[in-house]
CSV table of C-alpha atoms in Angstrom, one decimal:
chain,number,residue,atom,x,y,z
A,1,UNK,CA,94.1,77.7,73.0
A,2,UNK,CA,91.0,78.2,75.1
A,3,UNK,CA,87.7,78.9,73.6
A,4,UNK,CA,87.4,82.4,72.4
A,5,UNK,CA,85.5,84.6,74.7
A,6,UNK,CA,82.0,85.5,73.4
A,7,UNK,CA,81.2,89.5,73.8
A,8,UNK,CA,78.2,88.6,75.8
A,9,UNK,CA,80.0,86.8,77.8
A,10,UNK,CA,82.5,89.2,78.6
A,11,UNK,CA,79.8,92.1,78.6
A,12,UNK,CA,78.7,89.9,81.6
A,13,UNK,CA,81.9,90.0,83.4
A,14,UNK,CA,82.3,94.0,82.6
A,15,UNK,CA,78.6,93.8,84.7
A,16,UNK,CA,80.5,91.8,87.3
A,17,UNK,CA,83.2,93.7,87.7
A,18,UNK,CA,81.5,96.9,88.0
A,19,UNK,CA,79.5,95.7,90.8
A,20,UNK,CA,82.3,94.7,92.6
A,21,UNK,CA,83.5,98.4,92.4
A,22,UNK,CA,80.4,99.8,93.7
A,23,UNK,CA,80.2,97.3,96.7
A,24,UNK,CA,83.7,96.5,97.3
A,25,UNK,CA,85.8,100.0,97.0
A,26,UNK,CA,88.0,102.4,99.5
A,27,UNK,CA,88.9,105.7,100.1
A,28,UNK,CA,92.6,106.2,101.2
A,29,UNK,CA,91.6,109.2,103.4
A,30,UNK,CA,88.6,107.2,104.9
A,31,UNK,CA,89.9,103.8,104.9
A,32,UNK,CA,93.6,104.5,106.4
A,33,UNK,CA,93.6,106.8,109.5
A,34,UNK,CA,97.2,108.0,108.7
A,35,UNK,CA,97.5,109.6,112.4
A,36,UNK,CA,97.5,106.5,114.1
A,37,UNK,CA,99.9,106.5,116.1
A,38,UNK,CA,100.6,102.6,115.0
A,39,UNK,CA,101.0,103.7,111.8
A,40,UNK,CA,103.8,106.6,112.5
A,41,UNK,CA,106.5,106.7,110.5
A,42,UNK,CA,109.5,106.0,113.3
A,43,UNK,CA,112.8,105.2,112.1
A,44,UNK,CA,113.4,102.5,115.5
A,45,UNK,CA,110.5,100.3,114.2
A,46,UNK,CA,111.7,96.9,113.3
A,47,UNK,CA,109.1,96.2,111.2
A,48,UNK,CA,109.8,98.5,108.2
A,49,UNK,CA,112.5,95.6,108.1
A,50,UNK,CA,111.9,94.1,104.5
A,51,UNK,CA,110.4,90.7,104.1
A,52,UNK,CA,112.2,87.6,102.6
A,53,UNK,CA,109.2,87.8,99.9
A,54,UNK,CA,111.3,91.0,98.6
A,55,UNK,CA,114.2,90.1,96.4
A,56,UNK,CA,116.5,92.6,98.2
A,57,UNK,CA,115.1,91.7,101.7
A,58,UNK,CA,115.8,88.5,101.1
A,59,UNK,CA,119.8,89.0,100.0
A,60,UNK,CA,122.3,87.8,102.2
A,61,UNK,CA,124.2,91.6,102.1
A,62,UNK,CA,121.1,93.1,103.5
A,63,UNK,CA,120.4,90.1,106.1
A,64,UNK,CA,124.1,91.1,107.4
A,65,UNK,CA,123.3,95.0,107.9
A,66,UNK,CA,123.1,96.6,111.3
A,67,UNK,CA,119.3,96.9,112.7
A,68,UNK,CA,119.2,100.5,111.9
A,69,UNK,CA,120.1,100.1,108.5
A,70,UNK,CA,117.8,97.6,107.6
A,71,UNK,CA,114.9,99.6,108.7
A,72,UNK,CA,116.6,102.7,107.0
A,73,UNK,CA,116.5,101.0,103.4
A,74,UNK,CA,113.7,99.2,104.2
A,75,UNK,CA,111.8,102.5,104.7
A,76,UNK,CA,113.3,103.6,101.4
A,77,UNK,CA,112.3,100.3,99.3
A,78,UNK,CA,109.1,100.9,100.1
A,79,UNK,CA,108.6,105.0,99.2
A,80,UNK,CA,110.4,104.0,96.4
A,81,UNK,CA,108.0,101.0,95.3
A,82,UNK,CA,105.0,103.5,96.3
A,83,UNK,CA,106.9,106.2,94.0
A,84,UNK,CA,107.1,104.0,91.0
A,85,UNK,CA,103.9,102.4,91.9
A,86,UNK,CA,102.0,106.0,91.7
A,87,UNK,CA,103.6,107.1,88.2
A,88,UNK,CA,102.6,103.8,86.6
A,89,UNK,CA,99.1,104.0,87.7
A,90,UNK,CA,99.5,107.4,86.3
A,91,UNK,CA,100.2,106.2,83.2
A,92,UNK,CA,97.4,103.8,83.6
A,93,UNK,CA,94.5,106.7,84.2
A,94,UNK,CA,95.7,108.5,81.4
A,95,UNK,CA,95.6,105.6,78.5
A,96,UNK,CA,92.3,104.3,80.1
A,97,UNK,CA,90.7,107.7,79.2
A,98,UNK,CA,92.6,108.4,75.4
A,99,UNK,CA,91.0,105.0,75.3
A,100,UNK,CA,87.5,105.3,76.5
A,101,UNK,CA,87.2,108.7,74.6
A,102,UNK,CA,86.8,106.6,71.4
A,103,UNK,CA,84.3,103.9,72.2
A,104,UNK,CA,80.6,104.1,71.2
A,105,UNK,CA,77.8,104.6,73.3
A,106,UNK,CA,76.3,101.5,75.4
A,107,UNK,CA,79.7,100.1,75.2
A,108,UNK,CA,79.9,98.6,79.1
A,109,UNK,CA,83.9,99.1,79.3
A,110,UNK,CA,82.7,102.8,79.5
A,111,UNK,CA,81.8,102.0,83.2
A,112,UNK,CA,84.2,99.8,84.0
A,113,UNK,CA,87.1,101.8,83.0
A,114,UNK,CA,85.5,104.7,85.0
A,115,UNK,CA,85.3,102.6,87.7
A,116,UNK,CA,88.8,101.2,87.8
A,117,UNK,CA,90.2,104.8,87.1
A,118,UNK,CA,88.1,106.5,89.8
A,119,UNK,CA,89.9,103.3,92.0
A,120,UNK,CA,93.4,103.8,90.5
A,121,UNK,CA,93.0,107.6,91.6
A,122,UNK,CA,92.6,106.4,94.8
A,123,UNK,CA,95.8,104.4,94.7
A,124,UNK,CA,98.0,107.4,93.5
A,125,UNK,CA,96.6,108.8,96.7
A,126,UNK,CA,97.3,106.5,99.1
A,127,UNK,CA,101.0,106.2,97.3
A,128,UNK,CA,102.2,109.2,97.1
A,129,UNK,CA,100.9,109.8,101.1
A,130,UNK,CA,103.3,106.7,101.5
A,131,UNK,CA,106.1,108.7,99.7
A,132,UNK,CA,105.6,111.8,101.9
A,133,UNK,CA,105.2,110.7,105.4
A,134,UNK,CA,108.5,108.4,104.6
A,135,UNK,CA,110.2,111.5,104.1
A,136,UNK,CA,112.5,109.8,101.2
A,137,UNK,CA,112.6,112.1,98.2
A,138,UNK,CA,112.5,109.7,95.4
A,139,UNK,CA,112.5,110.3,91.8
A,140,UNK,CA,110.5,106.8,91.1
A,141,UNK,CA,111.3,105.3,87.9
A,142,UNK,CA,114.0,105.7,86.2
A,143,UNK,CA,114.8,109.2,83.8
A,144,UNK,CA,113.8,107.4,80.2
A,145,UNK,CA,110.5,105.7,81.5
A,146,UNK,CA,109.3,109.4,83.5
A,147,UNK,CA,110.6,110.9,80.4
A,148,UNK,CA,108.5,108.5,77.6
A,149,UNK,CA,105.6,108.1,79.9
A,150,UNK,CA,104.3,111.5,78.2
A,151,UNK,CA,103.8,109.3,75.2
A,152,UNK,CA,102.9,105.7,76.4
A,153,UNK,CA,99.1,106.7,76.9
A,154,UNK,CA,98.4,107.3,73.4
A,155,UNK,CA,98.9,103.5,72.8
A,156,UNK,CA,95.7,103.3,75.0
A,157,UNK,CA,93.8,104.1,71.3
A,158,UNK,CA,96.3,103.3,69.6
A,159,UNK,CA,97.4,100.1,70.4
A,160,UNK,CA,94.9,98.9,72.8
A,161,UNK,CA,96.0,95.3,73.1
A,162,UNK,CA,99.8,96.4,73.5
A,163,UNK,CA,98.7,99.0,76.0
A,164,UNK,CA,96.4,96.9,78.7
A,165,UNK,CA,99.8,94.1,77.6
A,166,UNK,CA,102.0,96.9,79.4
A,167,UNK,CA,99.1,97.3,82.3
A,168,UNK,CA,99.1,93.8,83.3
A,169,UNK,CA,103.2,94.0,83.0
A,170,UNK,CA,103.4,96.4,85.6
A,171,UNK,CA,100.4,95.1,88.0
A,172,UNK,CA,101.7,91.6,88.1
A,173,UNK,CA,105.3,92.0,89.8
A,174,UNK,CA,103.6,94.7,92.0
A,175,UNK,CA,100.8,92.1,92.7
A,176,UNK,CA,103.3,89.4,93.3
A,177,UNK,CA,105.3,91.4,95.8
A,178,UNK,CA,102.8,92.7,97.9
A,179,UNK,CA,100.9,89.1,98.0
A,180,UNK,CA,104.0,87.6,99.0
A,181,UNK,CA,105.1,90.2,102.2
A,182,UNK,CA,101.4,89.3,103.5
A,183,UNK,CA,101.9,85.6,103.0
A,184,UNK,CA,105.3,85.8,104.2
A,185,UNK,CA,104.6,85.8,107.7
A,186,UNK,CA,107.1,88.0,109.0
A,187,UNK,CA,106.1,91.5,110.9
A,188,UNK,CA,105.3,93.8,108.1
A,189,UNK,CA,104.5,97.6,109.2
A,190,UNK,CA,100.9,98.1,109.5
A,191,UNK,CA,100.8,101.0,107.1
A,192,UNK,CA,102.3,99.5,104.4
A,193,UNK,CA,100.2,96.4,105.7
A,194,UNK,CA,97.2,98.4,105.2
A,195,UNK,CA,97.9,99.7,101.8
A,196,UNK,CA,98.6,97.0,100.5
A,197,UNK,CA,95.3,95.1,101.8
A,198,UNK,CA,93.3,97.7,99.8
A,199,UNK,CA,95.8,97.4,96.7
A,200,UNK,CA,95.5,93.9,96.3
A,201,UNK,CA,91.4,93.7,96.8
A,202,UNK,CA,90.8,96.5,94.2
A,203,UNK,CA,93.9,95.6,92.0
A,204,UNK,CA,92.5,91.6,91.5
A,205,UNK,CA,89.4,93.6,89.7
A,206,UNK,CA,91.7,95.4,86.9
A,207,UNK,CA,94.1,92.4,86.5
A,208,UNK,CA,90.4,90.8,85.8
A,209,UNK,CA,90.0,93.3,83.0
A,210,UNK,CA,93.0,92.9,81.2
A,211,UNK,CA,93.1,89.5,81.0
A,212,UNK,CA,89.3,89.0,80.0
A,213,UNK,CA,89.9,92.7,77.6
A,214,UNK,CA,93.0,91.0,75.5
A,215,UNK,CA,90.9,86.9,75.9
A,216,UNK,CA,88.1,88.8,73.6
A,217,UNK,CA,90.5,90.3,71.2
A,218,UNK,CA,93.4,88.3,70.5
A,219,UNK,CA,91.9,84.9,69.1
A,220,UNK,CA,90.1,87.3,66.8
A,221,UNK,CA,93.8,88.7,65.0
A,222,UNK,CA,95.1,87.5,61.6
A,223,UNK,CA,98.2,85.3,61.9
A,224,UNK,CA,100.6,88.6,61.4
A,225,UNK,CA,99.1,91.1,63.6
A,226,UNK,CA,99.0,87.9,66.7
A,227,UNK,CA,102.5,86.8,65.5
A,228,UNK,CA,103.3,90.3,66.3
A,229,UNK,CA,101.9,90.3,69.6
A,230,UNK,CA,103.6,87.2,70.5
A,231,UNK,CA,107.0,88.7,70.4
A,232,UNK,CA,105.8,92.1,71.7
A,233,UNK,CA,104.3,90.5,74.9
A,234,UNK,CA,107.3,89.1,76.6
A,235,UNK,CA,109.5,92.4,75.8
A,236,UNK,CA,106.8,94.3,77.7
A,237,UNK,CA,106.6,92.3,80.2
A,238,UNK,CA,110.1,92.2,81.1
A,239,UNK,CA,110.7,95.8,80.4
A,240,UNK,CA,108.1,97.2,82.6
A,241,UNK,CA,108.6,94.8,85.5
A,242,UNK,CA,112.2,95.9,85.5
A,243,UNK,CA,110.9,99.7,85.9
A,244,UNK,CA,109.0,98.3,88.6
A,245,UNK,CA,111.5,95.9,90.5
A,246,UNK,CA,114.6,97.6,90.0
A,247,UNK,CA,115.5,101.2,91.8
A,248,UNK,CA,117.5,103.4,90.0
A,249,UNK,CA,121.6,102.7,90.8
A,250,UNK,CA,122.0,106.4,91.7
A,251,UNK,CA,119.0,106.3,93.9
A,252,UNK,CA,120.4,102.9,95.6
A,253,UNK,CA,124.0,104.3,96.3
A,254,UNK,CA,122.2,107.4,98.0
A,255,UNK,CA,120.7,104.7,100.6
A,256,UNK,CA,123.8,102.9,101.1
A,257,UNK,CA,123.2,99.5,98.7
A,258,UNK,CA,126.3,98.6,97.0
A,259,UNK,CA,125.8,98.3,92.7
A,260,UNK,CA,127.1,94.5,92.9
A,261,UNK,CA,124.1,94.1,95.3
A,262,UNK,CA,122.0,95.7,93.1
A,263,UNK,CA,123.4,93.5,90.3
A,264,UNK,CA,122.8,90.3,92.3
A,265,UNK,CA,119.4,90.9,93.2
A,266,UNK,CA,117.8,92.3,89.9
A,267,UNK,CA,118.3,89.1,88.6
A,268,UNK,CA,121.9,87.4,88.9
A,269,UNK,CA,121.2,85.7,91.8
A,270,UNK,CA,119.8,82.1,91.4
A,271,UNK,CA,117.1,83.6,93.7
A,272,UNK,CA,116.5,86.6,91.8
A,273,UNK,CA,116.4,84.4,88.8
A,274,UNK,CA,114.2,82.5,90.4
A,275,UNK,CA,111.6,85.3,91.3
A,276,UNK,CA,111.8,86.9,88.0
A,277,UNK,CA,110.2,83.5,86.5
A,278,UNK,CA,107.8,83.6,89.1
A,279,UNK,CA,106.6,87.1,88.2
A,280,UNK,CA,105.0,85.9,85.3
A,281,UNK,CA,103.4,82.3,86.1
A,282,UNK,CA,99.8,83.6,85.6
A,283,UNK,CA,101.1,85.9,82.1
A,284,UNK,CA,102.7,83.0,80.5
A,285,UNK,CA,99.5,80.9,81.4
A,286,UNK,CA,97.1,83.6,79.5
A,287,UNK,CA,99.8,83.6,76.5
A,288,UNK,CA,99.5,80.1,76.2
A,289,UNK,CA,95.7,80.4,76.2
A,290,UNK,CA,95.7,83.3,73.9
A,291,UNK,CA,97.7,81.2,71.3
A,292,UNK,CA,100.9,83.5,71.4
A,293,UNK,CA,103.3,80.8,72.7
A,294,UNK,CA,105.4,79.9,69.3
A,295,UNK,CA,108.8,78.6,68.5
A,296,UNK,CA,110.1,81.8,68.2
A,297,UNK,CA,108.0,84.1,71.1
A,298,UNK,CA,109.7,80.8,73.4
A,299,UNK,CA,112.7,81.4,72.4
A,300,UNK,CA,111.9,84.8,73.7
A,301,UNK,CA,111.1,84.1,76.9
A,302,UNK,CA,113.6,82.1,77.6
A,303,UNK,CA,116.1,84.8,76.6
A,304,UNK,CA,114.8,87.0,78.8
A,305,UNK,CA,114.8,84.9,81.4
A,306,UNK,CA,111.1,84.7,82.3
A,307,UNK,CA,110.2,81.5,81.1
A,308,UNK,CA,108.9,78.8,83.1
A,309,UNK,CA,105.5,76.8,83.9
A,310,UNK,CA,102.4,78.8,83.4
A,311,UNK,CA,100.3,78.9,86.7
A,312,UNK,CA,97.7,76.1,86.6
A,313,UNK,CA,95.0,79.2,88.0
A,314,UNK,CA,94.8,82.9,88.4
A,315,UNK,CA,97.0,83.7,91.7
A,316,UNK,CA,98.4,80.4,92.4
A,317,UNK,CA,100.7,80.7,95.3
A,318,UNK,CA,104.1,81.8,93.6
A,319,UNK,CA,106.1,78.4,95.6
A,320,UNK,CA,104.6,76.3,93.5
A,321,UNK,CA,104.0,78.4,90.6
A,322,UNK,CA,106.6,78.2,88.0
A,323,UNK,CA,109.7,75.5,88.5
């Protein structure tokens, strides 16, 4: 395990971050000149084709599809990403605030917090203007997570470490698949491009948080309440990156993708397999430094299929990161 975090030291890196969102921050309606004409919505444009970075992109089923049909689904994999993407930063603002409602005064997570919800407004923004120029009327996640999402926010107070656990679950595999359309190098749209570009600079800041929030806490727990963590932190993780990945079956038959396709990709494939382990190179790394890698959390993570190599460094290139 690392050495534990000092709070000065992470009040220093709350200052850090802070700055960074008053010098480095967008505005969706500012930033994104939606009537481009580049950035029109047209349903002949080869590059809403999806990437070989996205799991379904890169299945052979969807390789074999007419033109048209690529960019069809490939139109609706990305409202539908945006759509899931909006609801979970949702979720985010609202158990951010229970959670900020409680601290003391002078506390700097205060003004990050504020900061990083103020951003994560933005985001919902610039989704949900995804969603609608798309024209794809999509649900986003599935029924049960829309449905329990009224009560998920309460853990923000509640449960904080099990709560910013859940936030870096879902930022990671959305993290991971935008990174890896840029780096691809294929054509990507440039709207999507360009939402992304802003996603991933402000998004680095509040993976920042979490991390550095649960590397002060954690080494501070008694052996139960850690022990507990240990086994709660992969079963997030997987949970909520399968909200995230995965599109709803009905939602998929309505665009055309057969189930077994489905199947296959999310994660029977010995690429999918392979991708799902690479979701969680850099989590795996900050269990191991947070001591809640034991006999029986491994065995864990191995069940559920997202075991691997840790990531040697924040955002190592996902080739190389987990074998």
């Amino acid at each position: 395990m690392t050495a534990n975090l000092t709070r000065k030291a992470y009040d220093e890196r709350l200052r850090t971050l802070s700055e960074g969102s008053v010098n480095v921050n967008f505005n969706p309606f500012t930033d994104i000149d939606w009537d481009d004409p580049e950035f029109a919505v047209d349903t002949n444009d080869p590059r809403w084709v999806l990437t070989s970075a996205d799991a379904l992109g890169a299945h052979p089923w969807y390789r074999e599809q007419p033109l048209e049909t690529q960019i069809r689904i490939g139109i609706w994999r990305w409202a539908v990403i945006a759509k899931v993407g909006m609801q979970f930063e949702n979720l985010l603002m609202r158990g951010a605030l229970d959670y900020i409602f409680h601290l003391g005064n002078r506390n700097p997570e205060f003004r990050y917090l504020t900061h990083e919800i103020t951003e994560e407004t933005h985001h919902t923004q610039m989704f949900q203007e995804l969603v609608n120029r798309t024209g794809v009327d999509t649900a986003g996640g599935r029924r049960w997570f829309r449905e329990l999402s009224r009560i998920l926010p309460l853990f923000g107070s509640l449960y904080p470490e099990a709560f910013f656990t859940g936030i870096l679950a879902g930022e990671e595999p959305i993290d991971h698949l935008q990174k890896g359309a840029l780096r691809s190098g294929e054509p990507v749209h440039p709207l999507p491009q360009r939402i992304m570009q802003i996603h991933i600079a402000e998004e680095a800041r509040h993976i920042s948080f979490a991390h550095e929030f649960l590397r002060l806490r954690v080494p501070r727990f008694g052996k139960v309440r850690r022990g507990a963590l240990s086994l709660l932190f992969p079963l997030i993780m997987r949970i909520l990156c399968d909200v995230i990945m995965i599109p709803d079956k009905k939602s998929a038959a309505l665009a055309g993708i057969p189930n077994r396709v489905i199947k296959e990709v999310f994660w029977k494939s010995p690429a999918g397999r392979k991708m799902l382990r690479e979701l969680f190179s850099d989590v795996r790394m900050l269990a191991e430094d947070l001591g809640l890698m034991n006999r029986t959390s491994r065995l864990l993570w191995r069940a559920l299929r997202i075991d691997g190599r840790p990531a040697r460094f924040r955002g190592e290139p996902f080739p190389l990161a987990a074998d």
